[in-house]
Tab-separated table of C-alpha atoms in Angstrom:
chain	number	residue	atom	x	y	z
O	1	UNK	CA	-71.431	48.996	-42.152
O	2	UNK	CA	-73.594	51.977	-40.735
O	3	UNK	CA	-72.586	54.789	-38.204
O	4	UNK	CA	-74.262	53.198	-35.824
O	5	UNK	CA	-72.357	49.544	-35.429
O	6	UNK	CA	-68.667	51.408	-36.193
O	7	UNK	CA	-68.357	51.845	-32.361
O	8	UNK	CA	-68.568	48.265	-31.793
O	9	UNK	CA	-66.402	47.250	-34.516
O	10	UNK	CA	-63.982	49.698	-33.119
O	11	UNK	CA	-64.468	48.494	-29.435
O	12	UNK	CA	-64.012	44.695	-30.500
O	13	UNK	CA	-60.904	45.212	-32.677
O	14	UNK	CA	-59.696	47.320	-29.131
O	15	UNK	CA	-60.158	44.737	-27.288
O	16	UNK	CA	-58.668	41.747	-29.467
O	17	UNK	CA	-55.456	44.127	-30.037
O	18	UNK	CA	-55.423	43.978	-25.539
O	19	UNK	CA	-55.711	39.988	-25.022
O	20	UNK	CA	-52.677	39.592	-28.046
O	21	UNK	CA	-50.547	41.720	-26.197
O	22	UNK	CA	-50.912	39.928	-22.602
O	23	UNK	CA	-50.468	36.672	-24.376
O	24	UNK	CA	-47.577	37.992	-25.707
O	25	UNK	CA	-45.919	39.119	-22.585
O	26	UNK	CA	-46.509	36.211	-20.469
O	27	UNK	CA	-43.195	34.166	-20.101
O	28	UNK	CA	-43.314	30.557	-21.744
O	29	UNK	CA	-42.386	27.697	-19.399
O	30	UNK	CA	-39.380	26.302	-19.889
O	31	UNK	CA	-39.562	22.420	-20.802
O	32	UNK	CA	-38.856	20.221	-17.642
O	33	UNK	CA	-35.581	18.529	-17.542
O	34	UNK	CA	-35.742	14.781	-17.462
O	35	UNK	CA	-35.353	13.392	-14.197
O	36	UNK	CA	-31.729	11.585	-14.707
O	37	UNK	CA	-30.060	13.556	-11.698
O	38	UNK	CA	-32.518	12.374	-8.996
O	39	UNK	CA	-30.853	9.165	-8.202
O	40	UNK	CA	-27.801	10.714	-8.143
O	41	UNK	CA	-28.355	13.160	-4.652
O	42	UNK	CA	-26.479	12.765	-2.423
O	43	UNK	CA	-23.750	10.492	-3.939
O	44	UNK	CA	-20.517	10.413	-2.706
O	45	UNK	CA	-17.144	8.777	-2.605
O	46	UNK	CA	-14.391	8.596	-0.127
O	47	UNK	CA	-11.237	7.103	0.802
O	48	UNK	CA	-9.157	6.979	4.005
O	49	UNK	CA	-5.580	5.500	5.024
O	50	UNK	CA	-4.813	3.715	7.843
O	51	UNK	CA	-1.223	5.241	8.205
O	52	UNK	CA	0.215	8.407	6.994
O	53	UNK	CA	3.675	6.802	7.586
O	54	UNK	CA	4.370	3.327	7.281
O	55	UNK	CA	7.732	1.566	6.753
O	56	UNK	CA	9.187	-0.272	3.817
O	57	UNK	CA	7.220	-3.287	3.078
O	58	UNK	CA	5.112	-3.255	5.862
O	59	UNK	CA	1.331	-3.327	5.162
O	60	UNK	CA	-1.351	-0.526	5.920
O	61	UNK	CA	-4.907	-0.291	4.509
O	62	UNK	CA	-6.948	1.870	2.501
O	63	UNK	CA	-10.924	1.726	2.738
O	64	UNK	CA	-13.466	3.252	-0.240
O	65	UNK	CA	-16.609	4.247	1.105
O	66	UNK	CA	-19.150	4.992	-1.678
O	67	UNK	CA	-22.544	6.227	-0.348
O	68	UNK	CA	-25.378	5.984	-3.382
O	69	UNK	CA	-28.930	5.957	-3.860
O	70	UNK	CA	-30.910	2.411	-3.540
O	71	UNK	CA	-30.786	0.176	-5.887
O	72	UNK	CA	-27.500	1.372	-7.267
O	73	UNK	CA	-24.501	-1.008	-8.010
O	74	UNK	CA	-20.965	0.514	-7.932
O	75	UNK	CA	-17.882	-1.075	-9.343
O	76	UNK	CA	-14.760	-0.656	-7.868
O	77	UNK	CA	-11.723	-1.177	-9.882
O	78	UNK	CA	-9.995	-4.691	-9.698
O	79	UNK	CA	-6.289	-5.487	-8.682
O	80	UNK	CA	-4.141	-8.368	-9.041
O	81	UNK	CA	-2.819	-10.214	-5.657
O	82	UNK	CA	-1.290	-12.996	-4.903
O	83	UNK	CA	-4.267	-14.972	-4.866
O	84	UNK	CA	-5.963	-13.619	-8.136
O	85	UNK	CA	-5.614	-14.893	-11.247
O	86	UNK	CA	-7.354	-12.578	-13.909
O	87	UNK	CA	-4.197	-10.978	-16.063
O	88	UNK	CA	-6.477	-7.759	-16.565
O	89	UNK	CA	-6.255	-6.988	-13.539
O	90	UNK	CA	-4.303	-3.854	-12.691
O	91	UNK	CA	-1.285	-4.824	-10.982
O	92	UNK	CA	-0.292	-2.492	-8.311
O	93	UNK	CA	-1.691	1.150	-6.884
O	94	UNK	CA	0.960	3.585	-8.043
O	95	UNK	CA	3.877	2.436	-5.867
O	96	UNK	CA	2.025	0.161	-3.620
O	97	UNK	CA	1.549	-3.219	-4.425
O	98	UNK	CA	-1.918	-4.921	-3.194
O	99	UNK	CA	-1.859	-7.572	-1.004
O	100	UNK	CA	-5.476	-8.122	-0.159
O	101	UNK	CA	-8.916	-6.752	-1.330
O	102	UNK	CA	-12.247	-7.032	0.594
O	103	UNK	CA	-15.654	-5.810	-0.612
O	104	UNK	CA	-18.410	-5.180	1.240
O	105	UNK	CA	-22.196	-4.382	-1.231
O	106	UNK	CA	-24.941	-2.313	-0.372
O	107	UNK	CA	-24.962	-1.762	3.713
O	108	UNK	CA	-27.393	0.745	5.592
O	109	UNK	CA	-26.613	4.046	5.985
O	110	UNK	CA	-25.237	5.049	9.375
O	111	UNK	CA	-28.157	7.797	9.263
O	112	UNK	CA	-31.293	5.452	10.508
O	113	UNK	CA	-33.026	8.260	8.682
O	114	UNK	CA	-31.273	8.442	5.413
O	115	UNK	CA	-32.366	6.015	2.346
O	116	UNK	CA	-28.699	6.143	0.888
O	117	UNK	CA	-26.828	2.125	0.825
O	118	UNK	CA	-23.132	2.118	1.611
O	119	UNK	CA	-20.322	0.215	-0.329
O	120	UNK	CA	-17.094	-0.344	0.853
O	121	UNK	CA	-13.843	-1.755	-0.707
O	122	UNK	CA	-10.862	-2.080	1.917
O	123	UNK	CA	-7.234	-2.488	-0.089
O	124	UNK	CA	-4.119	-3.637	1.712
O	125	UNK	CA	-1.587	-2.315	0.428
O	126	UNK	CA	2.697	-2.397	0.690
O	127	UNK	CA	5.328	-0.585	-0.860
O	128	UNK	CA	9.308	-1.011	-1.438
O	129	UNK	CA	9.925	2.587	-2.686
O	130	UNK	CA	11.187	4.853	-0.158
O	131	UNK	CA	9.771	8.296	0.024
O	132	UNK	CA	6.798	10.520	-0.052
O	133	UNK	CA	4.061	8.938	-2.511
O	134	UNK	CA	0.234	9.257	-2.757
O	135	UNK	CA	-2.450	6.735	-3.427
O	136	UNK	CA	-3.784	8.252	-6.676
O	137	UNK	CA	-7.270	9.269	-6.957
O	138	UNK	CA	-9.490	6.199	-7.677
O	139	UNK	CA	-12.766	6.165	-9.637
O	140	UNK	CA	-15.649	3.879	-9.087
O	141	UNK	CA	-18.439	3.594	-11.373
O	142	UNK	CA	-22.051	3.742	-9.866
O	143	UNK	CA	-25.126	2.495	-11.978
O	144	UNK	CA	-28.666	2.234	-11.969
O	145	UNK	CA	-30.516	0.581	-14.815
O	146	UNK	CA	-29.755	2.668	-17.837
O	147	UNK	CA	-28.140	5.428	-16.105
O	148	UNK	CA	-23.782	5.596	-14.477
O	149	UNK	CA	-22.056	7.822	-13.344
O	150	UNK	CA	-18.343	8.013	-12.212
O	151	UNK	CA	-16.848	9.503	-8.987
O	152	UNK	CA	-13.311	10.084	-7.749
O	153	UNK	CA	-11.575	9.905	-4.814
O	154	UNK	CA	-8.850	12.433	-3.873
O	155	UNK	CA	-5.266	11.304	-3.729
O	156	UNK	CA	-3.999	10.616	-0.169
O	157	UNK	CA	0.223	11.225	1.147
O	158	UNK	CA	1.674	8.611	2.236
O	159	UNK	CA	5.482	8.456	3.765
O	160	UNK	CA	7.494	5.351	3.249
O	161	UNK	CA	10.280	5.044	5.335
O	162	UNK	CA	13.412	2.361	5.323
O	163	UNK	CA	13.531	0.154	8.243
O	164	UNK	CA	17.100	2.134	8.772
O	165	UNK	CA	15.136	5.622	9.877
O	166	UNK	CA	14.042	6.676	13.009
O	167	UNK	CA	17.358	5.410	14.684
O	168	UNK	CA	19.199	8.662	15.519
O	169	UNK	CA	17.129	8.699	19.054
O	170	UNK	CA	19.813	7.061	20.970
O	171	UNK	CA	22.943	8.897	19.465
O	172	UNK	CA	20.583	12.646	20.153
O	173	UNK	CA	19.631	11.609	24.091
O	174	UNK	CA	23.365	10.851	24.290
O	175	UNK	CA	24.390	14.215	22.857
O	176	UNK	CA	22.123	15.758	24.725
O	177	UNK	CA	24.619	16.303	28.133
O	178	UNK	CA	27.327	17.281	25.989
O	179	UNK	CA	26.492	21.221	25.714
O	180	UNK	CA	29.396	23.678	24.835
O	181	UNK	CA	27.188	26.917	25.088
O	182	UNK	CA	27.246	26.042	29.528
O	183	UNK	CA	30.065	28.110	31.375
O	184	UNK	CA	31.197	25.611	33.820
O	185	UNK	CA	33.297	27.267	36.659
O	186	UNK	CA	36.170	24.612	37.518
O	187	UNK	CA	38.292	24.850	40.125
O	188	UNK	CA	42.311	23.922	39.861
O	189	UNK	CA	42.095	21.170	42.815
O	190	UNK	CA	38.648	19.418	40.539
O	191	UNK	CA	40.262	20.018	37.474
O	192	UNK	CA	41.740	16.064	37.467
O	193	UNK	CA	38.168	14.712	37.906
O	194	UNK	CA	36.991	16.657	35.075
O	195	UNK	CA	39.404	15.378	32.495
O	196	UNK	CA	38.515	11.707	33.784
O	197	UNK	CA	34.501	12.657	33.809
O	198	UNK	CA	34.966	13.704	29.974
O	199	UNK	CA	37.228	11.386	29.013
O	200	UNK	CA	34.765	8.597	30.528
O	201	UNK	CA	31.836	10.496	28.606
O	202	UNK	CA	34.032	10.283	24.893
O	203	UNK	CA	34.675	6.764	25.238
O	204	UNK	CA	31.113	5.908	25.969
O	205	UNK	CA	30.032	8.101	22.996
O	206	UNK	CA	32.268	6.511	20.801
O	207	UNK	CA	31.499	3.182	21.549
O	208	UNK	CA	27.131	3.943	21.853
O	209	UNK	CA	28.160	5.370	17.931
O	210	UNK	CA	29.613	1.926	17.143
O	211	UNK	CA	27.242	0.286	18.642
O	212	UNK	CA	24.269	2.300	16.775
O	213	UNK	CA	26.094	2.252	13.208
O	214	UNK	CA	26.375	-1.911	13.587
O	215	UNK	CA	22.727	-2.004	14.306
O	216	UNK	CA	21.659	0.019	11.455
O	217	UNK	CA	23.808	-1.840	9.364
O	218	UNK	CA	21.920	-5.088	10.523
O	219	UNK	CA	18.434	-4.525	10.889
O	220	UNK	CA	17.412	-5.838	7.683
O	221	UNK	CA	19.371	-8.447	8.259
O	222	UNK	CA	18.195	-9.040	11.589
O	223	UNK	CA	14.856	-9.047	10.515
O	224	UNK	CA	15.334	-11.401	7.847
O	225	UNK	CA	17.070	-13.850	9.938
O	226	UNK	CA	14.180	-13.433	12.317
O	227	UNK	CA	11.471	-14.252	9.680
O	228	UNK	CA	12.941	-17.446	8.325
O	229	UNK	CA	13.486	-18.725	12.212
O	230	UNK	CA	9.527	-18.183	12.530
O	231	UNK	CA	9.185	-19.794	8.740
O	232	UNK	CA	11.044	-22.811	10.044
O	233	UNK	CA	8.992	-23.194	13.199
O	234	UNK	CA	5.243	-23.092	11.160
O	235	UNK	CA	6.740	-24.877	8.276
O	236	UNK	CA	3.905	-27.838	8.986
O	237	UNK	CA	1.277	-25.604	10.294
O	238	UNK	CA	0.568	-23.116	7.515
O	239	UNK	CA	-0.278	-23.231	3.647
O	240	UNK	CA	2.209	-23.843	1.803
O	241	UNK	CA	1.890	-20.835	-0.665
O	242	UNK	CA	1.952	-18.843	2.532
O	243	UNK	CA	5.481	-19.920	3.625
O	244	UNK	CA	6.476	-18.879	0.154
O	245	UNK	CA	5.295	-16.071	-0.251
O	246	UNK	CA	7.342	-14.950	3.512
O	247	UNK	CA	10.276	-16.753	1.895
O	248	UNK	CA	9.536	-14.834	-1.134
O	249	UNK	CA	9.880	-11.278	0.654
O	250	UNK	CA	12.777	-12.334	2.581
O	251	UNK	CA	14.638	-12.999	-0.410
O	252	UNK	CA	13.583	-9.788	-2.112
O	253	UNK	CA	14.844	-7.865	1.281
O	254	UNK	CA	17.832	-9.659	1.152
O	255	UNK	CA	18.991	-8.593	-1.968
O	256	UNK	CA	17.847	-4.933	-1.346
O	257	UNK	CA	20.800	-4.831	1.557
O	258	UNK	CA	23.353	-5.387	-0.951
O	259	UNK	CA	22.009	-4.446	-4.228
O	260	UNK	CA	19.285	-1.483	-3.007
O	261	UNK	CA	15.489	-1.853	-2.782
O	262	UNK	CA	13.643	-2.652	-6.184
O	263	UNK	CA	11.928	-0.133	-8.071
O	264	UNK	CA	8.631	-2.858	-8.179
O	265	UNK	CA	7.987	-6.188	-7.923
O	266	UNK	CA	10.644	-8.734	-9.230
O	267	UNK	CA	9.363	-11.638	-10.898
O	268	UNK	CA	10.803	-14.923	-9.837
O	269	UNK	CA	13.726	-14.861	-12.418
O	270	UNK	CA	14.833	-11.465	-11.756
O	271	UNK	CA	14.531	-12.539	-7.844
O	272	UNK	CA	16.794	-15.451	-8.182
O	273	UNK	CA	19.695	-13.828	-10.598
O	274	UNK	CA	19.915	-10.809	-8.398
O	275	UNK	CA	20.559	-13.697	-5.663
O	276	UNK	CA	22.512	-15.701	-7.783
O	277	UNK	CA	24.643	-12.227	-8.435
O	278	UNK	CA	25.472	-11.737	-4.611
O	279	UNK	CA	26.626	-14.934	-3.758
O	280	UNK	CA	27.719	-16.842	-7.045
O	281	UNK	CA	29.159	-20.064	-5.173
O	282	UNK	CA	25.728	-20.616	-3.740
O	283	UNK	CA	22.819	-22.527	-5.504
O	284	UNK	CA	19.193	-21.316	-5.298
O	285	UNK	CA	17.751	-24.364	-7.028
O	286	UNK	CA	15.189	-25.007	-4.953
O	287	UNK	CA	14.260	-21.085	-4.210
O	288	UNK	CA	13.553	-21.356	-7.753
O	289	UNK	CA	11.484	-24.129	-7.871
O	290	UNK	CA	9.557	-23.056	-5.013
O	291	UNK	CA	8.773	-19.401	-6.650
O	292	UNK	CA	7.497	-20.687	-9.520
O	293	UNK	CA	5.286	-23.056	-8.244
O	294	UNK	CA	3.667	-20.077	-5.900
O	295	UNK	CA	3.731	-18.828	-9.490
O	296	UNK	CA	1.219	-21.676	-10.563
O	297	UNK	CA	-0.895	-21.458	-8.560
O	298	UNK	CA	-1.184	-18.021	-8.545
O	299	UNK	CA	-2.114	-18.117	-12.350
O	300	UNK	CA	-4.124	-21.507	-12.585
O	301	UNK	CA	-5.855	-20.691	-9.364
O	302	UNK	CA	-4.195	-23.851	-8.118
O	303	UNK	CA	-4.198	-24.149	-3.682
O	304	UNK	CA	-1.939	-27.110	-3.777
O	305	UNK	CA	-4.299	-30.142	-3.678
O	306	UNK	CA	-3.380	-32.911	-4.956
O	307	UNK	CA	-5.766	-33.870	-7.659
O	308	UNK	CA	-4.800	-30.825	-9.904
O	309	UNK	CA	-1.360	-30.506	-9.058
O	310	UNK	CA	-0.752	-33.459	-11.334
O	311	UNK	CA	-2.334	-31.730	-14.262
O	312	UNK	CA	-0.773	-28.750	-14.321
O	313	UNK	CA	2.781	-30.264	-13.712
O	314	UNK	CA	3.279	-28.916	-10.032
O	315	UNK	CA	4.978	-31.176	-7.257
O	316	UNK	CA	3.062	-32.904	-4.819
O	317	UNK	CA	2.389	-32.023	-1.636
O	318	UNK	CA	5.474	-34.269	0.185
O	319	UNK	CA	7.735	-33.414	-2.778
O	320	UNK	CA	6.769	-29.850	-2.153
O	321	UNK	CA	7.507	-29.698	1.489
O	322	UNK	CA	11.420	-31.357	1.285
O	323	UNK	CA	12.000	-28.169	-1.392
O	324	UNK	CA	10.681	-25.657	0.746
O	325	UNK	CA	13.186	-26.871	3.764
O	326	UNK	CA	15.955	-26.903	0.847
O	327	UNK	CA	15.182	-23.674	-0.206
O	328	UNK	CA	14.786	-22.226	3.687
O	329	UNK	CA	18.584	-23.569	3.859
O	330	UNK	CA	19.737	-22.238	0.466
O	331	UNK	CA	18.151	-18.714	2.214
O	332	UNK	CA	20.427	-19.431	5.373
O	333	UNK	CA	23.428	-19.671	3.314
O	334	UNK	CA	22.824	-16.506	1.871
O	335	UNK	CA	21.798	-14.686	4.827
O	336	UNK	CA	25.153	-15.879	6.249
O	337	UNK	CA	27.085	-14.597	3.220
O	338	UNK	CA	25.737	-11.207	3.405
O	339	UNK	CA	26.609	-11.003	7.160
O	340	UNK	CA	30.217	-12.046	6.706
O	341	UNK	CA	30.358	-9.666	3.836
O	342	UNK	CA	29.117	-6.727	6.429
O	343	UNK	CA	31.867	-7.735	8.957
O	344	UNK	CA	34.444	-7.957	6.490
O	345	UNK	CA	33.079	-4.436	5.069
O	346	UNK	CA	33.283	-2.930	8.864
């Protein structure tokens, strides 16, 4: 190497040293994340009550909307009703019991502009534990091909009340005269007409008090005795698992006026003994058979026909009918035991 090329050498090494040093400092990309989120935008779940407050067994609805991407499938969680027969099925929703459940698969977004499918599962739903509950958050599972993904609902309140609340109306509006804060200026000749107008206004308060705690008393009863009038009247126009399953609840409200509401379901047996414990001159033979023959069919997806009712040992249809009037009389006896009882008891 001569003087006269060391500049260049020097120059080129200068220059090399320049383009390392921009390389270095020039960030490096990160790597792209797959794309396993994109079908998920957007996806959400909801559900909404049709009460707040509802009464003791009396039926309100709960609707899951789940709004996904298209071409998704989402699978709502199954539940066991009276007309279901898979045993994995979960049986009840917390406290409430489920009566019926609808499913509705992949409907247009209410957005004419919005590529998202809808899918909706409406519960209906019923309860015999008094207080303040919540439906507990659900979780549906939403797929597409190889990729899921779960979402969950937030729990909802929900009041249960007895059938017995809400009836201190009447004894408040006739209260509501009575007010000992007024300064009433009575004069000695009116003073006669006042004893009478208060005397008249006691007696009529006592008795509206009577009245009201005899009603509360009754109303389950009433509303039992009212049920199995209608049962009797559509005995020959309805299915017959439908007539048990009203005689069914009237039974299980029955017992809950003398023996307090139960803490879930009974099954048939339970049913009948806690009967059988209120009123132990009384048979419930055919209550019995009837319940487990909605029993059945419940579990061998049986709808009383007569070609399998044979083979799985359940009565026939004419058979079935004569214990189903036997058993609606068996429930009359009862129903008339319990109201002597409460007159006795008064």
């Amino acid at each position: 190497m001569t003087l006269r090329t060391l500049p260049f050498v020097f120059a080129y090494l200068t220059s090399t040293l320049i383009a390392s040093a921009t390389l270095v400092a020039q960030p490096v990309p990160a790597p792209k994340p797959t794309n396993s989120a994109s079908v998920m935008n957007g996806e959400t779940v909801r559900a909404s009550a049709s009460k707040s407050t509802v009464q003791i067994a009396e039926p309100f609805t709960i609707r899951l909307e789940a709004t996904v991407a298209p071409g998704s499938v989402v699978e709502f969680a199954q539940y066991a009703t009276e007309s279901s027969s898979d045993s994995e099925s979960k049986p009840a929703l917390g406290v409430f019991d489920v009566l019926s459940v609808q499913t509705a698969a992949d409907l247009p977004s209410d957005d004419p502009d919005s590529p998202l499918r809808i899918w909706a599962q409406t519960l209906s739903l019923e309860s015999l534990q008094v207080g303040q509950h919540s439906i507990p958050a659900i979780r549906v599972t939403v797929r597409k091909g190889d990729l899921s993904r779960t979402l969950t609902t937030k729990p909802i309140p929900i009041e249960v009340q007895s059938v017995l609340q809400g009836d201190d109306e009447p004894l408040r509006k006739i209260a509501d005269p009575i007010d000992p804060d007024t300064e009433t200026s009575i004069s000695t000749s009116g003073l006669h007409w006042t004893w009478w107008v208060l005397i008249g206004i006691a007696v009529i308060s006592i008795a509206a008090l009577a009245r009201f705690w005899q009603q509360r008393r009754n109303t389950p009863l009433r509303w039992c005795r009212t049920e199995l009038a209608k049962l009797e009247e559509t005995s020959n126009q309805e299915s017959p698992l439908n007539q048990i399953a009203v005689l069914r609840e009237i039974l299980r409200t029955s017992v809950s006026i003398d023996r307090g509401v139960f803490t879930q379901s009974p099954s048939t047996r339970q049913l009948i003994d806690a009967c059988q414990a209120i009123a132990e001159h009384l048979v419930f033979a055919n209550c019995q058979r009837v319940l487990k023959y909605s029993d059945q069919c419940k579990f061998a997806g049986n709808r009383s026909s007569s070609d399998n009712a044979s083979s799985a040992n359940l009565p026939t249809p004419s058979s079935l009918e004569k214990q189903l009037a036997d058993a609606i009389a068996e429930t009359h006896s009862l129903l008339d035991h319990l109201g002597g009882r409460q007159r006795k008891d008064a």
